[in-house]
XYZ file of C-alpha atoms in Angstrom:
652
model
C 25.653 -25.514 -22.330
C 23.333 -24.782 -19.377
C 20.485 -22.277 -19.864
C 19.300 -20.089 -16.973
C 16.006 -18.242 -17.429
C 14.898 -15.178 -15.458
C 12.283 -12.463 -16.038
C 14.278 -9.273 -16.630
C 17.457 -8.225 -18.459
C 18.771 -6.555 -15.268
C 18.446 -9.797 -13.353
C 20.016 -11.725 -16.246
C 22.994 -9.362 -16.308
C 23.500 -9.729 -12.552
C 23.369 -13.532 -12.623
C 25.840 -13.615 -15.523
C 28.406 -12.015 -13.218
C 28.178 -14.987 -10.833
C 27.962 -17.934 -13.242
C 30.668 -19.406 -15.425
C 30.973 -19.438 -19.210
C 29.100 -22.736 -19.437
C 25.927 -20.900 -18.416
C 23.823 -18.761 -20.716
C 21.493 -16.415 -18.786
C 18.480 -15.060 -20.673
C 15.369 -13.015 -19.819
C 11.796 -13.938 -20.753
C 10.780 -10.271 -20.376
C 8.019 -11.182 -17.925
C 5.166 -13.558 -18.750
C 5.591 -15.525 -21.976
C 1.966 -16.818 -21.998
C -1.278 -15.510 -20.565
C -5.032 -15.597 -21.043
C -6.074 -13.839 -24.277
C -6.819 -10.120 -24.152
C -9.894 -10.065 -26.379
C -11.902 -13.051 -25.173
C -12.697 -14.914 -21.959
C -10.038 -17.566 -22.505
C -11.518 -19.955 -19.926
C -13.491 -23.018 -20.992
C -16.110 -23.145 -18.223
C -17.678 -26.324 -19.619
C -14.290 -28.082 -19.533
C -13.883 -27.528 -15.768
C -12.417 -24.022 -16.229
C -9.567 -25.090 -18.485
C -7.476 -21.962 -19.271
C -6.775 -21.200 -22.933
C -3.311 -19.697 -22.847
C -1.743 -17.875 -25.754
C 1.592 -16.237 -26.442
C 1.825 -12.713 -25.025
C 1.817 -10.086 -27.766
C 5.316 -9.165 -28.950
C 6.995 -12.278 -27.502
C 7.530 -14.264 -30.707
C 11.109 -13.087 -31.165
C 11.963 -13.762 -27.505
C 10.351 -17.225 -27.694
C 12.205 -18.140 -30.868
C 15.530 -17.204 -29.266
C 14.790 -19.129 -26.070
C 13.651 -22.215 -28.005
C 16.872 -22.248 -29.992
C 19.000 -21.931 -26.845
C 16.958 -24.549 -24.963
C 17.248 -27.077 -27.812
C 21.041 -26.984 -27.539
C 21.149 -27.059 -23.732
C 21.509 -30.068 -21.448
C 19.579 -28.443 -18.635
C 17.314 -25.406 -18.283
C 17.292 -23.687 -14.895
C 14.027 -21.847 -14.254
C 15.325 -19.073 -11.971
C 12.286 -16.775 -11.900
C 11.115 -14.965 -8.742
C 10.422 -17.074 -5.611
C 6.648 -16.636 -5.395
C 3.439 -17.804 -7.091
C 3.858 -15.392 -9.976
C 7.454 -16.522 -10.515
C 6.453 -20.175 -10.264
C 3.739 -19.633 -12.876
C 6.165 -17.892 -15.263
C 8.608 -20.780 -14.806
C 5.889 -23.347 -15.554
C 4.747 -21.512 -18.688
C 8.355 -21.366 -19.903
C 8.765 -25.111 -19.395
C 5.523 -25.728 -21.309
C 6.454 -23.695 -24.393
C 10.149 -24.614 -24.535
C 9.863 -28.386 -24.121
C 9.985 -29.998 -27.601
C 6.990 -32.217 -28.298
C 8.513 -34.462 -30.954
C 11.851 -35.349 -29.380
C 13.488 -35.503 -26.002
C 14.545 -32.081 -24.855
C 16.617 -30.669 -22.003
C 15.928 -31.319 -18.328
C 13.925 -28.493 -16.738
C 14.654 -27.731 -13.080
C 13.634 -24.980 -10.660
C 16.200 -22.806 -8.888
C 14.992 -20.265 -6.335
C 16.861 -17.645 -4.340
C 15.632 -14.767 -2.199
C 18.591 -12.493 -2.809
C 20.687 -11.921 -5.902
C 24.105 -12.449 -4.366
C 26.846 -14.776 -5.553
C 26.480 -17.246 -2.672
C 22.678 -17.407 -2.943
C 22.679 -17.811 -6.727
C 25.402 -20.486 -6.778
C 23.645 -22.406 -4.004
C 20.354 -22.298 -5.933
C 22.026 -23.540 -9.130
C 23.836 -26.332 -7.253
C 20.638 -27.473 -5.489
C 17.795 -27.299 -8.005
C 14.338 -28.703 -7.321
C 11.130 -29.508 -9.156
C 8.447 -26.958 -9.979
C 5.780 -26.578 -7.291
C 2.508 -27.285 -9.068
C 0.661 -26.205 -5.925
C 2.020 -22.676 -6.362
C 1.366 -22.786 -10.105
C -2.216 -23.902 -9.523
C -2.749 -21.173 -6.918
C -1.650 -18.571 -9.457
C -3.785 -20.148 -12.185
C -6.764 -20.134 -9.846
C -6.355 -16.425 -9.063
C -5.901 -15.537 -12.736
C -8.907 -17.598 -13.863
C -11.111 -16.378 -11.022
C -10.320 -12.726 -11.681
C -10.904 -13.206 -15.412
C -14.298 -14.846 -14.814
C -15.417 -12.086 -12.443
C -14.255 -9.317 -14.770
C -15.866 -10.819 -17.877
C -19.142 -11.536 -16.075
C -19.498 -8.331 -14.037
C -18.278 -5.727 -16.518
C -21.080 -6.313 -19.106
C -23.605 -5.981 -16.264
C -22.183 -2.548 -15.455
C -22.305 -1.581 -19.162
C -26.013 -2.387 -19.311
C -27.055 -1.126 -15.907
C -24.705 1.796 -15.157
C -22.570 3.084 -18.029
C -20.789 1.743 -21.088
C -17.067 1.131 -20.676
C -17.061 0.427 -16.935
C -15.343 -2.590 -15.425
C -15.265 -4.436 -12.128
C -12.793 -6.687 -10.370
C -13.055 -9.269 -7.626
C -10.704 -7.548 -5.147
C -10.496 -4.029 -6.594
C -14.247 -3.481 -6.200
C -14.021 -4.435 -2.525
C -11.124 -1.993 -2.025
C -13.195 0.683 -3.765
C -16.015 -0.036 -1.329
C -13.675 0.810 1.558
C -12.852 4.197 0.003
C -16.517 4.980 -0.712
C -17.656 4.037 2.780
C -14.906 6.134 4.367
C -15.932 9.132 2.246
C -19.510 8.754 3.457
C -18.364 8.461 7.072
C -16.573 11.772 6.620
C -19.631 13.457 5.077
C -21.923 12.134 7.818
C -19.557 13.079 10.636
C -20.896 15.621 13.140
C -18.079 17.390 15.034
C -18.337 17.460 18.810
C -16.789 20.139 20.994
C -14.337 19.277 23.751
C -12.079 21.358 25.960
C -8.541 21.034 27.280
C -7.678 22.870 30.486
C -3.961 23.262 31.235
C -2.318 24.821 34.267
C 1.269 26.092 34.422
C 2.605 25.437 37.919
C 5.591 27.100 39.586
C 8.143 25.498 41.840
C 11.353 26.832 43.290
C 13.567 26.021 40.291
C 11.164 26.437 37.396
C 7.719 25.429 36.196
C 5.829 22.595 34.509
C 2.466 22.069 32.841
C -0.342 19.767 33.982
C -3.680 18.987 32.336
C -6.988 18.821 34.198
C -8.165 15.196 34.291
C -10.771 14.910 37.044
C -13.222 17.024 38.979
C -14.500 15.643 42.281
C -13.330 12.135 41.425
C -14.947 11.999 37.975
C -13.391 12.416 34.527
C -13.698 16.051 33.450
C -15.812 16.031 30.258
C -17.557 19.399 29.963
C -20.461 19.887 27.561
C -20.603 23.699 27.447
C -18.194 26.631 27.489
C -19.939 28.010 30.577
C -19.012 24.884 32.539
C -15.373 25.268 31.483
C -15.298 28.956 32.419
C -16.561 28.173 35.932
C -13.844 25.526 36.386
C -11.117 27.901 35.149
C -12.319 30.555 37.608
C -12.266 27.967 40.390
C -8.763 26.787 39.474
C -7.446 30.338 39.623
C -8.462 30.466 43.286
C -7.392 26.940 44.189
C -4.472 25.766 46.317
C -2.135 23.187 44.769
C 0.062 20.367 46.032
C 1.810 17.308 44.602
C -0.443 14.291 45.235
C 1.604 11.458 43.700
C 4.947 11.006 41.947
C 5.621 7.762 40.052
C 8.985 7.010 38.480
C 9.432 3.948 36.295
C 11.958 2.617 33.822
C 10.426 1.632 30.506
C 11.999 -0.276 27.637
C 10.954 0.031 24.029
C 11.845 -2.664 21.514
C 12.302 -2.064 17.812
C 9.817 -3.112 15.153
C 10.246 -6.304 13.086
C 11.907 -6.051 9.660
C 9.764 -5.034 6.702
C 7.213 -7.106 4.848
C 5.811 -5.877 1.531
C 2.866 -4.300 3.309
C 4.829 -2.507 6.029
C 7.431 -1.320 3.510
C 4.703 0.215 1.344
C 3.136 1.829 4.410
C 6.438 3.255 5.640
C 7.403 4.574 2.190
C 3.986 6.225 1.928
C 4.233 7.860 5.366
C 7.900 8.841 5.312
C 8.600 9.429 1.620
C 5.124 10.242 0.309
C 5.364 7.469 -2.296
C 2.568 5.454 -3.845
C 2.573 1.683 -3.409
C 3.298 1.318 -7.127
C 6.351 3.585 -6.961
C 7.658 1.780 -3.876
C 7.443 -1.601 -5.590
C 9.125 -0.306 -8.720
C 12.072 1.096 -6.738
C 12.259 -2.055 -4.585
C 12.320 -4.192 -7.739
C 15.416 -2.319 -8.882
C 17.147 -2.757 -5.509
C 16.385 -6.481 -5.546
C 17.600 -7.022 -9.098
C 20.845 -5.189 -8.365
C 21.413 -7.444 -5.370
C 21.058 -4.805 -2.656
C 17.976 -6.246 -0.893
C 16.225 -9.588 -0.536
C 13.048 -10.374 -2.456
C 10.528 -7.588 -1.940
C 7.257 -9.530 -2.233
C 6.858 -11.277 1.089
C 4.511 -11.411 4.069
C 7.111 -13.022 6.319
C 9.095 -11.298 9.100
C 11.450 -14.274 9.498
C 15.209 -13.757 9.181
C 17.938 -16.258 8.363
C 20.466 -17.003 11.086
C 23.210 -15.740 8.752
C 21.537 -12.358 8.345
C 21.062 -12.038 12.118
C 24.756 -12.825 12.678
C 25.645 -10.251 10.008
C 23.564 -7.564 11.734
C 24.891 -8.332 15.220
C 28.481 -8.259 13.974
C 27.884 -4.918 12.249
C 26.268 -3.413 15.378
C 29.140 -4.620 17.584
C 31.802 -3.110 15.317
C 29.944 0.130 14.612
C 28.155 0.969 17.875
C 29.993 -1.155 20.532
C 28.831 -4.215 22.465
C 26.335 -2.301 24.612
C 24.075 -2.017 21.556
C 24.043 -5.768 20.918
C 21.330 -7.610 22.899
C 22.366 -10.713 24.853
C 20.458 -13.015 22.516
C 19.399 -12.558 18.865
C 15.877 -11.371 18.136
C 13.754 -13.794 16.127
C 10.422 -12.840 14.593
C 7.575 -15.207 13.828
C 4.941 -14.396 11.257
C 1.450 -14.609 12.707
C -0.338 -15.372 9.431
C -0.710 -19.079 8.603
C -0.458 -18.133 4.940
C 2.992 -16.556 5.173
C 5.752 -18.643 3.667
C 8.334 -19.032 6.416
C 10.937 -20.179 3.896
C 10.844 -16.598 2.676
C 12.615 -13.871 4.586
C 11.562 -10.380 5.477
C 12.853 -7.575 3.265
C 16.395 -6.729 4.335
C 19.723 -5.556 2.907
C 21.898 -8.354 1.595
C 25.002 -6.716 3.080
C 24.824 -4.256 5.981
C 28.153 -2.744 4.971
C 26.802 -1.460 1.637
C 26.423 2.308 2.113
C 23.758 4.706 0.883
C 26.405 6.453 -1.233
C 27.150 3.172 -3.009
C 23.476 2.629 -3.837
C 22.961 6.230 -4.928
C 26.048 6.311 -7.170
C 25.176 2.999 -8.852
C 21.411 3.609 -9.085
C 19.646 6.844 -8.029
C 18.803 9.016 -4.978
C 15.325 7.425 -4.817
C 16.812 3.952 -4.653
C 19.117 5.148 -1.877
C 16.199 6.598 0.113
C 14.243 3.346 0.026
C 17.382 1.347 0.753
C 17.970 3.522 3.821
C 14.471 2.740 5.139
C 15.065 -0.995 4.688
C 18.607 -0.865 6.106
C 17.623 1.068 9.247
C 14.624 -1.145 9.977
C 16.689 -4.319 9.614
C 19.719 -3.234 11.655
C 17.493 -1.696 14.344
C 15.553 -4.949 14.782
C 18.746 -6.603 16.105
C 19.810 -3.760 18.392
C 19.269 -3.454 22.141
C 16.059 -1.924 23.465
C 15.814 1.798 24.145
C 15.470 2.618 27.851
C 13.434 5.538 29.200
C 12.976 7.044 32.626
C 9.313 7.942 32.896
C 7.773 10.239 35.484
C 4.065 10.711 36.177
C 2.933 13.505 38.489
C -0.579 14.006 39.817
C -1.343 17.444 41.203
C -4.256 17.989 43.581
C -6.084 21.316 43.508
C -8.694 22.361 46.100
C -11.097 25.274 45.972
C -14.067 25.329 48.298
C -15.978 22.054 47.914
C -14.281 21.288 44.600
C -11.305 18.989 44.273
C -9.382 18.629 41.006
C -6.741 16.211 39.726
C -4.253 17.447 37.124
C -1.768 15.128 35.491
C 1.650 15.596 33.913
C 3.895 13.024 32.218
C 7.574 13.205 31.406
C 9.967 10.908 29.591
C 13.757 11.006 29.335
C 15.777 8.733 27.059
C 18.296 6.962 29.275
C 19.865 4.636 26.677
C 19.075 5.081 23.004
C 19.661 1.489 21.856
C 18.023 0.923 18.446
C 16.773 4.514 18.457
C 20.328 5.573 17.683
C 19.311 4.960 14.069
C 16.216 7.164 14.318
C 15.794 10.846 15.214
C 14.809 11.316 18.842
C 11.544 13.197 19.296
C 13.002 14.992 22.312
C 12.716 14.500 26.043
C 9.951 15.867 28.245
C 11.738 16.670 31.498
C 9.711 17.141 34.656
C 11.111 18.778 37.785
C 12.183 16.774 40.811
C 9.232 17.148 43.189
C 8.048 15.274 46.274
C 4.603 14.071 47.298
C 2.862 16.580 49.567
C 4.958 19.469 48.267
C 3.008 22.675 47.622
C 3.138 24.350 44.201
C 1.885 27.730 42.970
C -0.322 28.480 40.001
C 1.284 30.636 37.316
C -1.611 30.550 34.844
C -4.488 28.414 33.657
C -5.795 28.260 30.090
C -8.658 26.498 28.332
C -8.785 25.596 24.653
C -11.919 24.576 22.794
C -11.382 21.894 20.175
C -13.594 19.920 17.809
C -13.467 16.198 17.172
C -12.241 15.338 13.672
C -13.764 12.951 11.139
C -11.847 9.805 10.220
C -9.023 10.535 7.797
C -9.353 9.626 4.135
C -7.443 6.569 3.089
C -4.002 6.993 1.584
C -1.672 4.305 0.258
C -0.448 3.389 3.747
C -3.792 3.232 5.540
C -5.629 1.478 2.690
C -2.970 -1.231 2.465
C -2.993 -1.617 6.259
C -6.778 -2.038 6.225
C -6.732 -4.503 3.318
C -4.084 -6.554 5.109
C -6.027 -6.462 8.400
C -9.180 -7.662 6.619
C -7.260 -10.400 4.818
C -8.008 -8.946 1.374
C -5.278 -9.105 -1.259
C -1.731 -10.370 -0.845
C 1.770 -8.765 -0.928
C 2.044 -8.939 -4.701
C -1.414 -7.408 -5.294
C -1.696 -4.295 -3.080
C -0.023 -1.912 -5.519
C -2.059 -3.257 -8.447
C -5.335 -2.941 -6.527
C -4.710 0.755 -5.884
C -3.481 1.443 -9.420
C -6.588 -0.155 -10.959
C -9.176 1.862 -9.015
C -7.226 5.037 -9.824
C -6.816 4.216 -13.526
C -10.517 3.392 -13.896
C -11.449 6.822 -12.578
C -13.298 5.376 -9.578
C -10.943 7.126 -7.156
C -8.967 10.371 -7.311
C -5.769 11.094 -5.438
C -5.924 14.538 -3.812
C -3.062 15.632 -1.573
C -2.003 11.978 -1.393
C -5.410 10.883 -0.068
C -8.057 8.895 -1.943
C -11.469 10.370 -2.753
C -14.174 8.333 -4.444
C -15.576 9.895 -7.629
C -19.287 10.036 -8.429
C -18.953 7.113 -10.815
C -16.973 5.167 -8.191
C -19.769 5.655 -5.662
C -22.406 4.655 -8.229
C -20.548 1.451 -9.129
C -20.139 0.476 -5.458
C -23.803 1.169 -4.673
C -24.901 -0.991 -7.601
C -22.560 -3.867 -6.763
C -23.336 -3.844 -3.040
C -27.067 -3.907 -3.818
C -27.010 -6.706 -6.380
C -23.815 -8.617 -5.501
C -23.680 -8.296 -1.697
C -21.800 -11.567 -1.184
C -19.086 -10.783 -3.723
C -18.604 -7.291 -2.204
C -18.549 -8.616 1.360
C -15.228 -8.154 3.155
C -15.298 -11.482 4.972
C -16.321 -13.432 1.876
C -13.457 -11.883 -0.103
C -10.996 -12.725 2.674
C -12.266 -16.327 2.774
C -11.723 -16.589 -0.971
C -8.118 -15.390 -0.468
C -7.719 -18.093 2.198
C -9.018 -20.695 -0.275
C -6.423 -19.630 -2.834
C -3.740 -19.870 -0.150
C -5.008 -23.380 0.666
C -4.392 -24.290 -2.995
C -0.826 -22.990 -2.664
C -0.337 -25.200 0.403
C -1.657 -28.247 -1.475
C -4.742 -28.518 0.741
C -7.396 -27.814 -1.921
C -7.854 -28.346 -5.662
C -8.019 -25.138 -7.657
C -10.871 -26.179 -9.943
C -13.006 -27.106 -6.913
C -12.429 -23.645 -5.420
C -13.406 -21.952 -8.688
C -16.524 -24.091 -9.111
C -17.767 -23.329 -5.586
C -17.550 -19.618 -6.340
C -18.626 -19.525 -9.962
C -21.899 -21.485 -10.035
C -23.867 -19.224 -7.643
C -22.106 -16.141 -9.033
C -23.097 -16.953 -12.619
C -26.726 -17.456 -11.547
C -26.709 -14.074 -9.792
C -25.268 -12.367 -12.888
C -28.089 -13.746 -15.045
C -30.753 -12.642 -12.587
C -29.311 -9.113 -12.173
C -28.947 -8.697 -15.932
C -32.604 -9.620 -16.335
C -34.239 -7.864 -13.372
C -32.063 -5.022 -12.008
C -33.036 -1.403 -12.582
C -30.612 0.867 -14.406
C -28.564 2.985 -12.009
C -28.513 6.747 -12.388
C -25.137 8.447 -12.239
C -25.578 11.797 -10.435
C -24.694 14.870 -12.500
C -24.145 18.537 -11.621
C -26.119 21.118 -13.631
C -24.327 24.205 -14.955
C -27.444 26.246 -15.697
C -26.485 26.584 -19.374
C -28.265 25.228 -22.444
C -26.555 22.856 -24.867
C -25.131 24.845 -27.833
C -25.681 21.898 -30.216
C -29.231 20.651 -29.721
C -30.595 23.803 -27.991
C -32.874 21.532 -25.932
C -30.780 19.831 -23.269
C -28.968 21.446 -20.370
C -25.231 21.290 -19.915
C -24.235 19.063 -17.004
C -20.936 18.004 -15.420
C -20.327 14.280 -15.607
C -17.537 12.125 -14.219
C -15.692 9.925 -16.680
C -12.637 7.713 -16.648
C -10.330 10.679 -17.167
C -12.067 13.073 -14.790
C -14.964 15.492 -15.059
C -16.261 16.887 -18.343
C -19.217 18.882 -19.677
C -21.958 17.008 -21.516
C -25.509 17.463 -22.746
C -28.215 16.163 -20.392
C -29.878 14.528 -23.435
C -26.975 12.110 -23.984
C -26.978 9.718 -25.859
C -29.474 11.537 -28.123
C -27.100 14.538 -28.157
C -23.388 13.761 -28.181
C -22.104 17.262 -27.274
C -19.124 17.267 -24.857
C -16.581 19.854 -23.746
C -13.594 19.966 -21.450
C -13.768 21.729 -18.105
C -11.159 24.476 -18.103
C -9.730 25.298 -14.669
C -7.725 28.530 -14.736
C -4.962 29.190 -12.201
C -5.557 32.495 -10.408
C -5.647 34.527 -13.626
C -2.029 33.507 -14.283
C -0.745 34.084 -17.823
C 1.348 31.534 -19.702
C 5.083 32.089 -18.970
C 5.974 31.078 -22.541
C 3.614 33.037 -24.807
C 2.304 35.580 -22.287
C -1.126 35.490 -23.969
C -2.925 32.323 -22.914
C -4.081 31.480 -19.413
C -2.362 28.829 -17.291
C -4.883 26.001 -16.899
C -4.907 22.687 -15.027
C -5.028 19.647 -17.299
C -4.967 15.884 -16.768
C -2.924 13.113 -18.323
C -4.679 9.941 -19.472
C -3.643 8.373 -16.184
C -5.310 11.155 -14.207
C -2.227 13.103 -13.111
C -2.619 16.897 -13.036
C -0.248 19.196 -14.915
C -0.164 22.854 -15.945
C -0.540 23.947 -19.556
C -1.445 26.884 -21.782
C -5.058 27.501 -22.808
C -3.814 28.279 -26.352
C -2.587 24.725 -26.970
C -1.656 23.582 -29.637
C -0.551 27.095 -30.701
C 1.470 27.246 -27.472
C 2.875 23.974 -26.114
C 3.813 25.103 -22.589
C 3.413 22.217 -20.096
C 4.806 21.695 -16.620
C 4.310 19.439 -13.616
C 4.996 22.468 -11.423
C 2.871 25.584 -11.087
C 4.723 28.479 -12.788
C 6.854 30.247 -10.229
C 6.839 27.276 -7.854
C 10.278 26.118 -6.747
C 11.522 22.696 -7.766
C 11.932 20.180 -4.940
């Protein structure tokens, strides 16, 4: 008997369809061992030796796997093809190998898509475990544990009990806090747009004022704009220049984890966590390649598959003369990995939806379109730029107009066209008449708050985090109550701002963007076999530990800002009621805390709306433990009405 080990039952079921009866495929249900939950679990004095223990609830699974392994000739470790998967495989080999007698041979089998050919090839060509990848994962796990266990007690003593900090999450939180402060400090500036509608024999077109007397038109006051508008109404107009060019537009590379999360956020409104969960399902069912990757490389077989599909479906004109190859710019990307792509371009959305769900089909469609498009011919546009000269007295103006017409859609056949901007056929020197001129005053806008897409893009640009960590980073700062999600954008809470201010003041190096990126590079160097993981940890930990001791001893206690309600505490009659921010949102508390323990929930009523169930209580906004808003009845538990939708609001 041959034993094949994977992480999930879904993956095990899929592999069983491809392997013969001599193979037993079993799931470890994720990690089998990890650092302990209730203690540090790292022996610093013994050169950071991890103290692993069995994950809670895994005794039954382990007993079953041990029994199967003991009767097997060979154990194939077929966990995911990344550091996390390599670490799970190593832990399995450690706990399943008998210590008293010779056991089965343990080998590593990796595949980037769960298809019959890929799985059989991986089983037929096994390899040894990569201890470089295992060590890189150990290093990250140990480092994050050390930072969390050292920093969190500092926050308990100096900010508030129950807080926690993380090596990468705290840096991501800093980004959100700093963006919020940029928005608050932003001073809007006025600017004006002046547009003229110009008539020709067969129609009209619009042109925007760009220059006045050879200089860019940048008015400071409305009066200046009004004078120009008056002048333009009297001016004579003629076509100064006409430029016609053909422009090609190539498609984007196939998805990486980061760009998939960004696209799903922008197009589908999904969180990074939701995207990864849906992608995991698509991967395990064999519809897409492995979804944790920072590579844009494609196998020659997949390129041939795409080109063949394009030829048969859209004709030869949509197939470029030579295949398009993409090279990953990051030195840390694993080129052996592929970008995220469908395993078979002929699998339809209907097939995915009927076998899984509409959400799986929507994400599959994004991945499918991006992949097929990347091997299609470029889109071709005819572009026209017109400069109109206007003269009035001593004033000369330049107005510009741009048009674009799609000549050949190419890869854009798979994407909705935004529409052409058609300009009339005019000649240089030709006179035109003014139909009307309008000015619009506008105000500059502050930078947008981060959302899933923009935060991930920024983290990736700064070199902070890796494909497998983006979703977790965002989930952690939300779950801790440091950030709130409002209309799909992130807003730092009061406690989030307080934590960042404290950490930036006393741990400036650890909260520095470049330092964090360099630490990520060091961990990648471990994965490439260029550095030893214990050396990397030691270089970070020694100065960090010294700083923790000094801050614990000398730092002043931070004050978390509170909002006064103007009411006295009903319990102690001495303190004032204030609004504090906690892990699960805002709540009312006594200003004399911890001497007075009085607390109360903040009740937010919905426009005087009565409960649709009992008709007596008010509809109020409540929060789940994970911070998600829902609507309930103020008479709970007498009335148990609860809904994700506002009463009367239509379901999507």
